[in-house]
Coordinates of C-alpha atoms in Angstrom, one line a residue:
M274 CA 9.9 -89.9 43.2
E275 CA 13.3 -89.3 44.9
D276 CA 11.6 -86.9 47.4
N277 CA 9.0 -89.6 48.3
K278 CA 11.8 -92.1 48.8
E279 CA 13.7 -89.8 51.1
Q280 CA 10.5 -88.9 53.0
Y281 CA 9.7 -92.6 53.4
S282 CA 13.3 -93.2 54.7
F283 CA 12.9 -90.4 57.2
W284 CA 9.6 -91.7 58.6
D285 CA 10.9 -95.2 58.5
R286 CA 13.8 -94.2 60.7
I287 CA 11.4 -92.5 63.1
C288 CA 9.4 -95.7 63.3
S289 CA 12.6 -97.6 63.9
S290 CA 13.3 -95.6 67.1
A291 CA 9.7 -96.1 68.2
S292 CA 10.1 -99.9 67.7
I293 CA 13.0 -99.9 70.1
I294 CA 10.9 -98.3 72.8
F295 CA 8.0 -100.7 72.2
D296 CA 10.4 -103.7 72.3
A297 CA 11.8 -102.4 75.6
F298 CA 8.4 -103.1 77.2
E299 CA 8.4 -106.7 75.9
V300 CA 11.9 -107.3 77.2
L301 CA 10.8 -106.0 80.6
V302 CA 7.9 -108.4 80.8
K303 CA 10.2 -111.3 80.2
Y304 CA 13.1 -110.0 82.3
P305 CA 11.7 -107.9 85.1
I306 CA 15.0 -108.1 86.9
M307 CA 16.1 -105.3 84.6
F308 CA 13.8 -103.0 86.6
L309 CA 15.4 -103.9 89.9
P310 CA 18.7 -102.0 89.8
I311 CA 17.1 -98.8 88.6
F312 CA 14.4 -99.0 91.2
I313 CA 16.9 -99.5 94.0
C314 CA 18.9 -96.6 92.8
W315 CA 15.8 -94.4 92.7
I316 CA 15.0 -95.3 96.3
I317 CA 18.5 -94.2 97.3
Y318 CA 18.0 -91.0 95.2
A319 CA 14.6 -90.4 96.8
V320 CA 15.7 -90.8 100.4
T321 CA 18.7 -88.5 99.8
I322 CA 16.5 -85.8 98.2
I323 CA 14.0 -85.9 101.0
Y324 CA 16.7 -85.7 103.7
F325 CA 18.5 -82.8 102.2
S326 CA 15.3 -81.0 101.2
Y327 CA 13.4 -81.2 104.5
Y328 CA 15.7 -82.4 107.3
F329 CA 19.2 -81.2 106.7
N330 CA 20.0 -77.8 108.2
W331 CA 21.9 -75.9 105.6
N332 CA 22.5 -73.1 108.1
N333 CA 24.8 -75.4 110.0
I334 CA 27.5 -75.3 107.3
P335 CA 29.3 -72.2 105.9
A336 CA 27.7 -70.7 102.8
S337 CA 30.9 -71.3 100.9
Y338 CA 30.5 -75.1 101.4
D339 CA 27.0 -75.2 100.1
L340 CA 28.0 -75.5 96.5
C341 CA 30.6 -78.2 97.3
L342 CA 28.0 -80.3 99.1
V343 CA 25.5 -79.9 96.2
F344 CA 28.1 -81.0 93.7
I345 CA 29.0 -84.1 95.9
I346 CA 25.4 -85.0 96.1
T347 CA 24.9 -84.6 92.4
L348 CA 28.0 -86.7 91.7
C349 CA 26.6 -89.4 94.0
F350 CA 23.3 -89.4 91.9
C351 CA 25.3 -89.7 88.7
I352 CA 27.2 -92.6 90.1
I353 CA 24.2 -94.6 91.3
F354 CA 22.3 -94.1 88.0
S355 CA 25.4 -95.0 86.1
V356 CA 25.7 -98.2 88.1
S357 CA 22.1 -99.0 87.2
A358 CA 22.8 -98.4 83.5
F359 CA 25.8 -100.6 83.5
M360 CA 23.9 -103.4 85.3
L361 CA 21.3 -103.2 82.6
L362 CA 24.0 -103.5 80.0
E363 CA 25.5 -106.5 81.7
F364 CA 22.0 -108.1 81.8
I365 CA 21.7 -107.5 78.0
Q366 CA 25.1 -109.1 77.5
Q367 CA 24.2 -112.1 79.6
I368 CA 21.0 -112.6 77.5
E369 CA 22.9 -112.2 74.3
M370 CA 25.4 -114.8 75.3
G371 CA 22.6 -117.2 76.2
E372 CA 23.3 -117.0 79.9
K373 CA 20.8 -116.6 82.8
T374 CA 20.5 -113.1 84.1
N375 CA 22.6 -112.9 87.2
L376 CA 22.2 -109.8 89.5
F377 CA 25.4 -110.4 91.4
K378 CA 27.5 -111.0 88.3
A379 CA 26.2 -107.9 86.7
L380 CA 27.0 -105.9 89.9
Y381 CA 30.5 -107.4 90.0
E382 CA 31.2 -106.5 86.4
T383 CA 29.9 -103.0 86.9
L384 CA 32.0 -102.2 90.0
F385 CA 35.2 -104.0 89.2
K386 CA 35.4 -103.8 85.4
N387 CA 33.4 -100.8 84.2
F388 CA 33.4 -98.3 87.0
I389 CA 36.9 -96.8 86.8
K390 CA 36.7 -96.2 83.1
A391 CA 33.3 -94.6 83.4
F392 CA 34.1 -92.4 86.4
P393 CA 35.5 -89.5 84.4
I394 CA 32.3 -89.5 82.4
M395 CA 30.2 -89.5 85.6
V396 CA 32.2 -86.4 86.8
V397 CA 31.5 -84.5 83.6
W398 CA 27.9 -85.5 83.8
A399 CA 27.7 -84.4 87.4
F400 CA 29.3 -81.0 86.6
I401 CA 26.7 -80.3 83.8
W402 CA 23.9 -81.5 86.1
F403 CA 25.3 -79.3 88.9
V404 CA 25.4 -76.2 86.7
L405 CA 21.8 -76.8 85.5
T406 CA 20.7 -77.3 89.2
I407 CA 22.2 -73.9 90.1
I408 CA 20.5 -72.2 87.2
D409 CA 17.2 -73.9 88.2
A410 CA 17.6 -72.7 91.8
I411 CA 18.2 -69.1 90.7
V412 CA 15.3 -69.1 88.2
N413 CA 12.8 -70.7 90.7
S414 CA 14.0 -69.1 93.9
K415 CA 11.3 -66.4 94.0
K416 CA 8.6 -68.8 92.9
R417 CA 8.8 -71.1 95.9
D418 CA 6.1 -70.8 98.5
K419 CA 7.1 -71.1 102.2
K420 CA 4.5 -73.9 102.7
D421 CA 6.3 -76.0 100.1
Q422 CA 9.4 -76.0 102.3
N423 CA 7.5 -77.9 105.1
I424 CA 7.6 -81.7 105.1
S425 CA 4.3 -83.2 104.0
Y426 CA 3.3 -86.1 101.8
E427 CA 2.1 -83.7 99.1
N428 CA 5.4 -81.7 99.2
V429 CA 7.4 -85.0 99.1
A430 CA 5.5 -86.1 96.0
K431 CA 6.1 -82.7 94.3
T432 CA 9.8 -82.9 95.2
L433 CA 10.3 -86.4 93.9
S434 CA 8.4 -85.8 90.7
G435 CA 10.3 -82.6 90.0
Y436 CA 7.1 -80.7 89.9
K437 CA 7.6 -77.0 89.0
T438 CA 5.6 -74.1 87.5
L439 CA 5.4 -74.6 83.8
S440 CA 7.7 -72.2 82.0
L441 CA 10.0 -72.2 78.9
T442 CA 13.0 -72.0 81.2
N443 CA 12.0 -75.0 83.4
L444 CA 11.0 -77.0 80.3
S445 CA 14.4 -76.2 78.6
L446 CA 16.4 -77.1 81.7
G447 CA 14.5 -80.4 82.0
L448 CA 15.1 -81.3 78.4
I449 CA 18.8 -80.5 78.6
K450 CA 19.2 -82.7 81.7
A451 CA 17.3 -85.6 80.0
G452 CA 19.4 -85.1 76.8
V453 CA 22.7 -85.2 78.6
R454 CA 21.6 -88.3 80.5
L455 CA 20.7 -90.1 77.2
V456 CA 24.1 -89.1 75.7
V457 CA 25.8 -90.6 78.7
F458 CA 23.8 -93.8 78.5
I459 CA 24.8 -94.2 74.8
I460 CA 28.5 -93.9 75.7
F461 CA 28.5 -96.6 78.3
P462 CA 27.9 -99.7 76.0
A463 CA 31.4 -99.2 74.5
I464 CA 32.9 -99.7 78.0
A465 CA 30.6 -102.5 79.1
W466 CA 30.5 -104.5 75.8
E467 CA 33.8 -103.7 74.1
D468 CA 36.1 -103.0 77.0
E469 CA 36.9 -99.6 75.6
G470 CA 38.7 -96.9 77.6
T471 CA 37.1 -93.6 78.5
I472 CA 38.1 -91.5 75.4
N473 CA 37.3 -94.3 72.9
A474 CA 34.0 -94.9 74.5
I475 CA 33.1 -91.2 74.2
K476 CA 34.1 -91.2 70.6
K477 CA 32.0 -94.3 69.8
G478 CA 29.1 -92.9 71.7
F479 CA 29.1 -89.7 69.7
C480 CA 29.7 -91.6 66.5
T481 CA 26.6 -93.6 67.2
I482 CA 24.6 -90.4 67.7
K483 CA 26.1 -88.8 64.5
N484 CA 25.4 -91.9 62.4
N485 CA 21.8 -92.1 63.7
A486 CA 20.8 -88.5 64.4
V487 CA 17.2 -89.0 63.3
E488 CA 16.8 -92.2 65.4
F489 CA 18.4 -90.6 68.4
T490 CA 16.4 -87.4 68.2
S491 CA 13.1 -89.0 67.5
G492 CA 13.7 -91.6 70.2
F493 CA 14.5 -88.9 72.7
I494 CA 11.3 -87.0 71.9
Q495 CA 9.2 -90.1 72.0
I496 CA 10.6 -91.1 75.5
E497 CA 10.0 -87.6 76.8
F498 CA 6.4 -87.8 75.5
A499 CA 6.0 -91.1 77.3
C500 CA 7.4 -89.4 80.4
I501 CA 4.6 -86.7 80.1
L502 CA 2.0 -89.4 79.9
L503 CA 3.5 -91.3 82.8
F504 CA 3.4 -88.2 85.0
L505 CA 0.1 -86.9 83.8
P506 CA -1.8 -88.4 86.9
A507 CA 0.6 -86.6 89.2
S508 CA 0.3 -83.3 87.3
V509 CA -3.5 -83.5 87.5
L510 CA -3.5 -84.1 91.3
F511 CA -1.0 -81.2 91.8
A512 CA -3.1 -78.9 89.7
L513 CA -6.3 -79.8 91.6
S514 CA -4.5 -79.2 94.9
D515 CA -2.8 -75.9 93.9
S516 CA -5.3 -74.3 91.6
F517 CA -8.6 -75.5 93.1
K518 CA -7.4 -75.9 96.7
I519 CA -8.7 -79.5 97.0
N520 CA -7.3 -81.2 100.1
F521 CA -6.6 -84.8 99.3
P522 CA -6.1 -87.3 102.2
K523 CA -2.6 -88.5 102.9
E524 CA -3.4 -91.9 101.5
V525 CA -3.7 -90.3 98.1
W526 CA -0.3 -88.7 98.3
I527 CA 1.3 -91.9 99.6
G528 CA -0.2 -93.7 96.7
L529 CA 1.1 -91.0 94.3
I530 CA 4.6 -91.3 95.8
I531 CA 4.6 -95.0 95.1
Y532 CA 3.3 -94.4 91.6
I533 CA 6.1 -91.8 91.0
A534 CA 8.7 -94.3 92.1
F535 CA 7.6 -96.8 89.4
A536 CA 7.0 -94.1 86.8
T537 CA 10.4 -92.6 87.2
T538 CA 12.0 -96.1 87.2
L539 CA 10.2 -96.9 84.0
Y540 CA 11.3 -93.7 82.4
L541 CA 14.9 -94.3 83.2
Y542 CA 14.6 -97.9 82.0
L543 CA 13.3 -96.7 78.6
Q544 CA 16.2 -94.2 78.3
Q545 CA 18.8 -96.9 79.2
M546 CA 17.3 -99.6 77.0
F547 CA 16.9 -97.2 74.0
A548 CA 20.5 -96.1 74.2
A549 CA 21.7 -99.7 74.5
I550 CA 19.8 -101.1 71.6
L551 CA 20.6 -98.1 69.3
Y552 CA 24.3 -98.6 70.1
M553 CA 24.0 -102.3 69.3
W554 CA 22.1 -101.6 66.1
N555 CA 24.8 -99.1 65.0
K556 CA 27.5 -101.7 65.8
K557 CA 25.7 -104.2 63.5
W558 CA 25.4 -101.5 60.8
L559 CA 29.1 -100.6 61.0
Q560 CA 29.9 -104.3 60.5
A561 CA 27.6 -104.5 57.5
V562 CA 29.3 -101.3 56.0
K563 CA 32.7 -102.9 56.4
I564 CA 31.6 -106.0 54.6
A565 CA 30.0 -103.9 51.8
N566 CA 33.2 -101.9 51.4
E567 CA 35.3 -105.0 51.2
N568 CA 32.9 -106.5 48.6
G569 CA 32.4 -103.3 46.7
T570 CA 28.6 -103.5 47.2
K571 CA 26.1 -100.8 48.0
I572 CA 26.4 -99.3 51.5
P573 CA 23.3 -100.3 53.5
K574 CA 21.2 -97.9 55.6
L575 CA 20.6 -98.6 59.3
T576 CA 17.0 -99.7 58.5
D577 CA 18.4 -102.3 56.1
I578 CA 20.0 -104.0 59.0
K579 CA 17.8 -106.2 61.3
K580 CA 17.2 -104.5 64.6
P581 CA 18.7 -106.3 67.6
D582 CA 16.1 -108.3 69.4
L583 CA 16.8 -109.6 72.9
L584 CA 13.9 -112.1 72.6
D585 CA 14.8 -113.9 69.3
N586 CA 17.7 -116.0 70.7
I587 CA 20.0 -114.6 68.0
P588 CA 23.2 -113.1 69.4
D589 CA 23.8 -109.5 68.2
L590 CA 26.9 -108.8 70.3
L591 CA 29.4 -110.9 68.4

């Protein structure tokens, strides 16, 4: 009987993480403005990637400067995606406080209240991303076809989607990048919502992951599965083009690039929203644990606490 109870609890926790993801879609329908900062940041990312992949002449700079430039570019990517994450957190706080979502207020709070505290985290994130990028470049250097280095709508679509030959190494690198990004996103709420410093925010972020390891892991896996589904159309087109030598008109590739823009934005939104809600839920649970300890009552599980809901008009950030 005890084993069945533990099993139920385990699956209940997995379902809880899934419910966060499903709720994220409902929130997006009501508050589409949450999509905007991430989409704008993706456009900046895409333009930068295209320029340095196809137009920038790397031979014009000394080889010793290549790595420095790659790190600076990676740091810039971490900064813009962090800005989008903080703006989403500010939107959530505005909703929780019963205010109208204000894009400019969210941007102001992000740049002038949160940025300095979060910058060291961005640097660490950039360094990890940089190291993984170097490993990726080494692993895939011999697999690149010269025709893939020429600018074309198809190659741009492949570049922006992160399309690579399926292998255990590429899969592992992709999952590590996604996992590190999700960890970073779960650290940020302590800065945005509780005005914590860098070190305390990191501690609270990892404490949230430790307290909710099942929810965090299952949520991560579910989001990555959603990513596979989102990019399935692109994968099919790339496979048809590469394996069956089917030449699609440029309109197809342009349409695919637009689709990739929205698919990537949605994927990042799911990661950011999942991290935010899980952090908020853990915060409510810690408050319930404190009350239980004070009253000498049974310590509740996370699933005993009502999951935060941005659409129920009940503030969860008190």
